[in-house]
mmCIF file of N, CA and C in Angstrom:
data_model
loop_
_atom_site.group_PDB
_atom_site.id
_atom_site.type_symbol
_atom_site.label_atom_id
_atom_site.label_comp_id
_atom_site.label_asym_id
_atom_site.label_seq_id
_atom_site.Cartn_x
_atom_site.Cartn_y
_atom_site.Cartn_z
ATOM 1 N N UNK H 1 -90.189 -17.536 120.538
ATOM 2 C CA UNK H 1 -89.205 -16.430 120.470
ATOM 3 C C UNK H 1 -88.754 -16.224 119.009
ATOM 4 N N UNK H 2 -88.931 -15.067 118.538
ATOM 5 C CA UNK H 2 -88.615 -14.740 117.166
ATOM 6 C C UNK H 2 -87.338 -13.931 117.124
ATOM 7 N N UNK H 3 -86.478 -14.215 116.086
ATOM 8 C CA UNK H 3 -85.258 -13.520 115.853
ATOM 9 C C UNK H 3 -85.466 -12.487 114.783
ATOM 10 N N UNK H 4 -84.928 -11.320 115.057
ATOM 11 C CA UNK H 4 -85.098 -10.329 114.007
ATOM 12 C C UNK H 4 -83.923 -10.375 113.033
ATOM 13 N N UNK H 5 -83.924 -9.648 111.977
ATOM 14 C CA UNK H 5 -82.911 -9.685 110.976
ATOM 15 C C UNK H 5 -81.550 -9.180 111.573
ATOM 16 N N UNK H 6 -81.652 -8.225 112.469
ATOM 17 C CA UNK H 6 -80.533 -7.686 113.170
ATOM 18 C C UNK H 6 -79.817 -8.744 114.069
ATOM 19 N N UNK H 7 -80.583 -9.624 114.747
ATOM 20 C CA UNK H 7 -80.060 -10.580 115.647
ATOM 21 C C UNK H 7 -79.294 -11.712 114.729
ATOM 22 N N UNK H 8 -79.889 -12.032 113.602
ATOM 23 C CA UNK H 8 -79.276 -13.019 112.716
ATOM 24 C C UNK H 8 -77.925 -12.503 112.180
ATOM 25 N N UNK H 9 -77.953 -11.215 111.774
ATOM 26 C CA UNK H 9 -76.722 -10.635 111.213
ATOM 27 C C UNK H 9 -75.591 -10.589 112.347
ATOM 28 N N UNK H 10 -75.957 -10.283 113.549
ATOM 29 C CA UNK H 10 -75.024 -10.278 114.664
ATOM 30 C C UNK H 10 -74.445 -11.643 114.921
ATOM 31 N N UNK H 11 -75.325 -12.629 114.953
ATOM 32 C CA UNK H 11 -74.934 -14.048 115.168
ATOM 33 C C UNK H 11 -73.992 -14.503 114.082
ATOM 34 N N UNK H 12 -74.262 -14.180 112.805
ATOM 35 C CA UNK H 12 -73.360 -14.563 111.721
ATOM 36 C C UNK H 12 -72.023 -13.855 111.854
ATOM 37 N N UNK H 13 -72.064 -12.622 112.195
ATOM 38 C CA UNK H 13 -70.784 -11.829 112.520
ATOM 39 C C UNK H 13 -69.962 -12.495 113.568
ATOM 40 N N UNK H 14 -70.589 -12.937 114.564
ATOM 41 C CA UNK H 14 -69.898 -13.576 115.764
ATOM 42 C C UNK H 14 -69.297 -14.881 115.265
ATOM 43 N N UNK H 15 -70.024 -15.620 114.476
ATOM 44 C CA UNK H 15 -69.561 -16.970 114.000
ATOM 45 C C UNK H 15 -68.318 -16.690 113.049
ATOM 46 N N UNK H 16 -68.364 -15.765 112.169
ATOM 47 C CA UNK H 16 -67.243 -15.401 111.343
ATOM 48 C C UNK H 16 -65.981 -14.965 112.135
ATOM 49 N N UNK H 17 -66.305 -14.129 113.145
ATOM 50 C CA UNK H 17 -65.158 -13.586 113.960
ATOM 51 C C UNK H 17 -64.512 -14.744 114.696
ATOM 52 N N UNK H 18 -65.299 -15.672 115.305
ATOM 53 C CA UNK H 18 -64.692 -16.748 116.108
ATOM 54 C C UNK H 18 -63.988 -17.708 115.184
ATOM 55 N N UNK H 19 -64.562 -17.911 113.956
ATOM 56 C CA UNK H 19 -63.884 -18.768 112.999
ATOM 57 C C UNK H 19 -62.495 -18.195 112.538
ATOM 58 N N UNK H 20 -62.515 -16.893 112.365
ATOM 59 C CA UNK H 20 -61.274 -16.165 111.905
ATOM 60 C C UNK H 20 -60.215 -16.265 113.048
ATOM 61 N N UNK H 21 -60.652 -16.236 114.268
ATOM 62 C CA UNK H 21 -59.637 -16.311 115.414
ATOM 63 C C UNK H 21 -59.148 -17.737 115.643
ATOM 64 N N UNK H 22 -60.039 -18.753 115.411
ATOM 65 C CA UNK H 22 -59.701 -20.146 115.631
ATOM 66 C C UNK H 22 -59.014 -20.839 114.474
ATOM 67 N N UNK H 23 -59.097 -20.229 113.282
ATOM 68 C CA UNK H 23 -58.545 -20.928 112.117
ATOM 69 C C UNK H 23 -56.986 -21.094 112.148
ATOM 70 N N UNK H 24 -56.219 -20.068 112.560
ATOM 71 C CA UNK H 24 -54.772 -20.253 112.630
ATOM 72 C C UNK H 24 -54.364 -21.345 113.616
ATOM 73 N N UNK H 25 -55.094 -21.484 114.700
ATOM 74 C CA UNK H 25 -54.740 -22.490 115.650
ATOM 75 C C UNK H 25 -55.093 -23.835 115.165
ATOM 76 N N UNK H 26 -56.248 -23.911 114.405
ATOM 77 C CA UNK H 26 -56.641 -25.295 113.803
ATOM 78 C C UNK H 26 -55.601 -25.687 112.761
ATOM 79 N N UNK H 27 -55.095 -24.775 111.988
ATOM 80 C CA UNK H 27 -54.184 -25.148 110.922
ATOM 81 C C UNK H 27 -52.820 -25.570 111.447
ATOM 82 N N UNK H 28 -52.356 -24.902 112.552
ATOM 83 C CA UNK H 28 -51.053 -25.271 113.107
ATOM 84 C C UNK H 28 -51.093 -26.615 113.882
ATOM 85 N N UNK H 29 -52.268 -27.043 114.317
ATOM 86 C CA UNK H 29 -52.427 -28.278 115.095
ATOM 87 C C UNK H 29 -52.533 -29.480 114.137
ATOM 88 N N UNK H 30 -52.667 -29.331 112.927
ATOM 89 C CA UNK H 30 -52.770 -30.452 111.905
ATOM 90 C C UNK H 30 -51.386 -31.065 111.895
ATOM 91 N N UNK H 31 -51.273 -32.346 112.131
ATOM 92 C CA UNK H 31 -49.914 -33.021 112.053
ATOM 93 C C UNK H 31 -49.457 -33.072 110.625
ATOM 94 N N UNK H 32 -48.184 -32.868 110.456
ATOM 95 C CA UNK H 32 -47.581 -32.873 109.160
ATOM 96 C C UNK H 32 -46.526 -34.057 109.132
ATOM 97 N N UNK H 33 -46.024 -34.349 107.960
ATOM 98 C CA UNK H 33 -44.957 -35.400 107.921
ATOM 99 C C UNK H 33 -43.764 -35.053 108.690
ATOM 100 N N UNK H 34 -43.385 -33.729 108.663
ATOM 101 C CA UNK H 34 -42.137 -33.404 109.296
ATOM 102 C C UNK H 34 -42.282 -33.501 110.802
ATOM 103 N N UNK H 35 -43.438 -33.238 111.384
ATOM 104 C CA UNK H 35 -43.615 -33.411 112.724
ATOM 105 C C UNK H 35 -43.600 -34.812 113.237
ATOM 106 N N UNK H 36 -43.865 -35.744 112.355
ATOM 107 C CA UNK H 36 -43.904 -37.155 112.700
ATOM 108 C C UNK H 36 -42.490 -37.708 112.828
ATOM 109 N N UNK H 37 -41.473 -37.060 112.122
ATOM 110 C CA UNK H 37 -40.098 -37.518 112.222
ATOM 111 C C UNK H 37 -39.511 -37.174 113.562
ATOM 112 N N UNK H 38 -38.597 -38.052 114.018
ATOM 113 C CA UNK H 38 -37.926 -37.803 115.306
ATOM 114 C C UNK H 38 -36.745 -36.864 114.974
ATOM 115 N N UNK H 39 -36.657 -35.702 115.618
ATOM 116 C CA UNK H 39 -35.618 -34.709 115.329
ATOM 117 C C UNK H 39 -34.720 -34.696 116.547
ATOM 118 N N UNK H 40 -33.423 -34.989 116.369
ATOM 119 C CA UNK H 40 -32.458 -34.956 117.493
ATOM 120 C C UNK H 40 -31.504 -33.850 117.119
ATOM 121 N N UNK H 41 -31.401 -32.879 118.052
ATOM 122 C CA UNK H 41 -30.452 -31.812 117.855
ATOM 123 C C UNK H 41 -29.347 -31.978 118.847
ATOM 124 N N UNK H 42 -28.071 -32.159 118.285
ATOM 125 C CA UNK H 42 -26.944 -32.290 119.152
ATOM 126 C C UNK H 42 -25.911 -31.329 118.702
ATOM 127 N N UNK H 43 -25.695 -30.205 119.362
ATOM 128 C CA UNK H 43 -24.801 -29.221 118.880
ATOM 129 C C UNK H 43 -23.267 -29.582 119.054
ATOM 130 N N UNK H 44 -23.056 -30.652 119.805
ATOM 131 C CA UNK H 44 -21.653 -31.023 120.054
ATOM 132 C C UNK H 44 -21.199 -32.308 119.337
ATOM 133 N N UNK H 45 -21.601 -32.444 118.157
ATOM 134 C CA UNK H 45 -21.109 -33.611 117.377
ATOM 135 C C UNK H 45 -22.198 -34.245 116.530
ATOM 136 N N UNK H 46 -21.866 -35.461 116.159
ATOM 137 C CA UNK H 46 -22.768 -36.248 115.326
ATOM 138 C C UNK H 46 -23.984 -36.785 116.134
ATOM 139 N N UNK H 47 -25.050 -36.921 115.411
ATOM 140 C CA UNK H 47 -26.245 -37.577 116.151
ATOM 141 C C UNK H 47 -26.053 -39.048 116.180
ATOM 142 N N UNK H 48 -25.836 -39.491 117.421
ATOM 143 C CA UNK H 48 -25.638 -40.890 117.643
ATOM 144 C C UNK H 48 -26.626 -41.405 118.705
ATOM 145 N N UNK H 49 -27.056 -42.675 118.585
ATOM 146 C CA UNK H 49 -27.934 -43.188 119.634
ATOM 147 C C UNK H 49 -27.112 -43.283 120.942
ATOM 148 N N UNK H 50 -27.846 -43.260 122.050
ATOM 149 C CA UNK H 50 -27.210 -43.308 123.345
ATOM 150 C C UNK H 50 -26.570 -44.680 123.561
ATOM 151 N N UNK H 51 -25.376 -44.676 124.125
ATOM 152 C CA UNK H 51 -24.640 -45.903 124.270
ATOM 153 C C UNK H 51 -24.623 -46.240 125.819
ATOM 154 N N UNK H 52 -24.704 -47.531 126.062
ATOM 155 C CA UNK H 52 -24.651 -48.057 127.440
ATOM 156 C C UNK H 52 -23.210 -48.191 127.813
ATOM 157 N N UNK H 53 -22.695 -47.516 128.790
ATOM 158 C CA UNK H 53 -21.298 -47.608 129.102
ATOM 159 C C UNK H 53 -21.190 -48.368 130.441
ATOM 160 N N UNK H 54 -20.413 -49.448 130.441
ATOM 161 C CA UNK H 54 -20.202 -50.233 131.591
ATOM 162 C C UNK H 54 -19.328 -49.460 132.571
ATOM 163 N N UNK H 55 -19.656 -49.609 133.866
ATOM 164 C CA UNK H 55 -18.908 -48.878 134.903
ATOM 165 C C UNK H 55 -17.577 -49.579 135.105
ATOM 166 N N UNK H 56 -16.540 -48.741 135.036
ATOM 167 C CA UNK H 56 -15.175 -49.324 135.232
ATOM 168 C C UNK H 56 -14.791 -49.158 136.749
ATOM 169 N N UNK H 57 -13.909 -50.113 137.210
ATOM 170 C CA UNK H 57 -13.538 -50.032 138.598
ATOM 171 C C UNK H 57 -12.751 -48.699 138.822
ATOM 172 N N UNK H 58 -12.800 -48.207 140.015
ATOM 173 C CA UNK H 58 -12.037 -46.962 140.230
ATOM 174 C C UNK H 58 -10.553 -47.149 140.107
ATOM 175 N N UNK H 59 -9.900 -46.183 139.488
ATOM 176 C CA UNK H 59 -8.496 -46.183 139.304
ATOM 177 C C UNK H 59 -7.757 -45.935 140.591
ATOM 178 N N UNK H 60 -6.647 -46.639 140.854
ATOM 179 C CA UNK H 60 -5.835 -46.410 142.078
ATOM 180 C C UNK H 60 -4.983 -45.176 141.755
ATOM 181 N N UNK H 61 -5.024 -44.191 142.541
ATOM 182 C CA UNK H 61 -4.186 -43.005 142.321
ATOM 183 C C UNK H 61 -2.767 -43.236 142.893
ATOM 184 N N UNK H 62 -1.824 -43.034 142.016
ATOM 185 C CA UNK H 62 -0.423 -43.127 142.436
ATOM 186 C C UNK H 62 0.063 -41.757 142.661
ATOM 187 N N UNK H 63 1.095 -41.687 143.653
ATOM 188 C CA UNK H 63 1.653 -40.427 143.978
ATOM 189 C C UNK H 63 2.498 -39.925 142.905
ATOM 190 N N UNK H 64 2.260 -38.734 142.422
ATOM 191 C CA UNK H 64 3.091 -38.127 141.347
ATOM 192 C C UNK H 64 3.620 -36.813 141.962
ATOM 193 N N UNK H 65 4.902 -36.649 142.130
ATOM 194 C CA UNK H 65 5.449 -35.422 142.685
ATOM 195 C C UNK H 65 5.058 -34.236 141.792
ATOM 196 N N UNK H 66 4.788 -33.101 142.411
ATOM 197 C CA UNK H 66 4.377 -31.947 141.564
ATOM 198 C C UNK H 66 5.519 -31.529 140.640
ATOM 199 N N UNK H 67 5.179 -31.147 139.495
ATOM 200 C CA UNK H 67 6.171 -30.761 138.479
ATOM 201 C C UNK H 67 6.817 -29.418 138.913
ATOM 202 N N UNK H 68 8.138 -29.344 138.768
ATOM 203 C CA UNK H 68 8.895 -28.156 139.170
ATOM 204 C C UNK H 68 8.835 -27.190 138.005
ATOM 205 N N UNK H 69 8.576 -25.894 138.368
ATOM 206 C CA UNK H 69 8.421 -24.893 137.351
ATOM 207 C C UNK H 69 9.637 -23.923 137.392
ATOM 208 N N UNK H 70 10.034 -23.508 136.260
ATOM 209 C CA UNK H 70 11.139 -22.558 136.180
ATOM 210 C C UNK H 70 10.603 -21.130 136.454
ATOM 211 N N UNK H 71 11.044 -20.431 137.491
ATOM 212 C CA UNK H 71 10.507 -19.166 137.885
ATOM 213 C C UNK H 71 11.683 -18.123 137.733
ATOM 214 N N UNK H 72 11.356 -17.062 137.088
ATOM 215 C CA UNK H 72 12.302 -16.025 136.955
ATOM 216 C C UNK H 72 12.363 -15.060 138.206
ATOM 217 N N UNK H 73 13.545 -14.899 138.756
ATOM 218 C CA UNK H 73 13.698 -13.982 139.879
ATOM 219 C C UNK H 73 14.470 -12.759 139.272
ATOM 220 N N UNK H 74 13.836 -11.578 139.318
ATOM 221 C CA UNK H 74 14.392 -10.410 138.701
ATOM 222 C C UNK H 74 15.625 -9.943 139.529
ATOM 223 N N UNK H 75 16.483 -9.189 138.777
ATOM 224 C CA UNK H 75 17.691 -8.675 139.497
ATOM 225 C C UNK H 75 17.368 -7.781 140.679
ATOM 226 N N UNK H 76 18.144 -7.816 141.750
ATOM 227 C CA UNK H 76 17.808 -7.079 142.923
ATOM 228 C C UNK H 76 19.101 -6.903 143.804
ATOM 229 N N UNK H 77 19.002 -5.930 144.733
ATOM 230 C CA UNK H 77 20.151 -5.723 145.657
ATOM 231 C C UNK H 77 19.974 -6.567 146.834
ATOM 232 N N UNK H 78 21.069 -7.157 147.367
ATOM 233 C CA UNK H 78 21.065 -7.975 148.581
ATOM 234 C C UNK H 78 21.993 -7.347 149.561
ATOM 235 N N UNK H 79 21.590 -7.376 150.850
ATOM 236 C CA UNK H 79 22.493 -6.855 151.922
ATOM 237 C C UNK H 79 23.498 -7.969 152.309
ATOM 238 N N UNK H 80 24.744 -7.590 152.460
ATOM 239 C CA UNK H 80 25.737 -8.437 152.957
ATOM 240 C C UNK H 80 26.423 -7.807 154.176
ATOM 241 N N UNK H 81 27.404 -8.531 154.804
ATOM 242 C CA UNK H 81 28.113 -7.938 155.938
ATOM 243 C C UNK H 81 28.997 -6.729 155.461
ATOM 244 N N UNK H 82 29.308 -6.660 154.184
ATOM 245 C CA UNK H 82 30.214 -5.602 153.706
ATOM 246 C C UNK H 82 29.417 -4.568 152.860
ATOM 247 N N UNK H 83 28.178 -4.520 153.007
ATOM 248 C CA UNK H 83 27.369 -3.512 152.189
ATOM 249 C C UNK H 83 26.314 -4.255 151.322
ATOM 250 N N UNK H 84 25.985 -3.588 150.218
ATOM 251 C CA UNK H 84 25.016 -4.160 149.353
ATOM 252 C C UNK H 84 25.713 -4.705 148.112
ATOM 253 N N UNK H 85 25.033 -5.821 147.551
ATOM 254 C CA UNK H 85 25.583 -6.493 146.410
ATOM 255 C C UNK H 85 24.515 -6.701 145.374
ATOM 256 N N UNK H 86 24.733 -6.416 144.068
ATOM 257 C CA UNK H 86 23.746 -6.610 142.979
ATOM 258 C C UNK H 86 23.780 -8.043 142.563
ATOM 259 N N UNK H 87 22.523 -8.641 142.553
ATOM 260 C CA UNK H 87 22.409 -10.034 142.083
ATOM 261 C C UNK H 87 21.589 -9.947 140.774
ATOM 262 N N UNK H 88 22.144 -10.477 139.749
ATOM 263 C CA UNK H 88 21.469 -10.455 138.413
ATOM 264 C C UNK H 88 20.256 -11.375 138.398
ATOM 265 N N UNK H 89 19.419 -11.057 137.409
ATOM 266 C CA UNK H 89 18.228 -11.932 137.275
ATOM 267 C C UNK H 89 18.610 -13.369 136.945
ATOM 268 N N UNK H 90 17.872 -14.286 137.492
ATOM 269 C CA UNK H 90 18.141 -15.703 137.226
ATOM 270 C C UNK H 90 16.879 -16.554 137.425
ATOM 271 N N UNK H 91 16.992 -17.755 136.889
ATOM 272 C CA UNK H 91 15.871 -18.670 136.968
ATOM 273 C C UNK H 91 16.138 -19.655 138.120
ATOM 274 N N UNK H 92 15.073 -20.050 138.905
ATOM 275 C CA UNK H 92 15.063 -20.944 139.994
ATOM 276 C C UNK H 92 13.908 -21.975 139.756
ATOM 277 N N UNK H 93 14.255 -23.206 139.947
ATOM 278 C CA UNK H 93 13.155 -24.293 139.885
ATOM 279 C C UNK H 93 12.467 -24.366 141.217
ATOM 280 N N UNK H 94 11.161 -24.142 141.182
ATOM 281 C CA UNK H 94 10.260 -24.289 142.363
ATOM 282 C C UNK H 94 9.210 -25.283 142.144
#
C-alpha cells in the first residue's frame, strides 16, 4: 500500500490538530508546587486543625418562669353601669 503526498499532508494536519487540542489539557494536568500544598478555606474564622471534643453529660434543665414583658395598652373607652368611661393608655406586665 502506497501513500500519496496528499495522504501524508492530511495525516500531518490531523496530528497537528489533535496536538493543538490536547496541549492545553496536558499543560493543566502537570502538577505544580502550589497544587501540592494543602489549602484549607474556612470563611468563618482562622484555619485551625480539627479538635476532638469530649462529650459532656446532658445538662439538667431547671424550671425558669417566663420573663414578664411590659405591654402598652392604648387608651380606650370602657362601658360601665353609668355609661362610658375613658381609660388612658397604660402599661401592663404580661
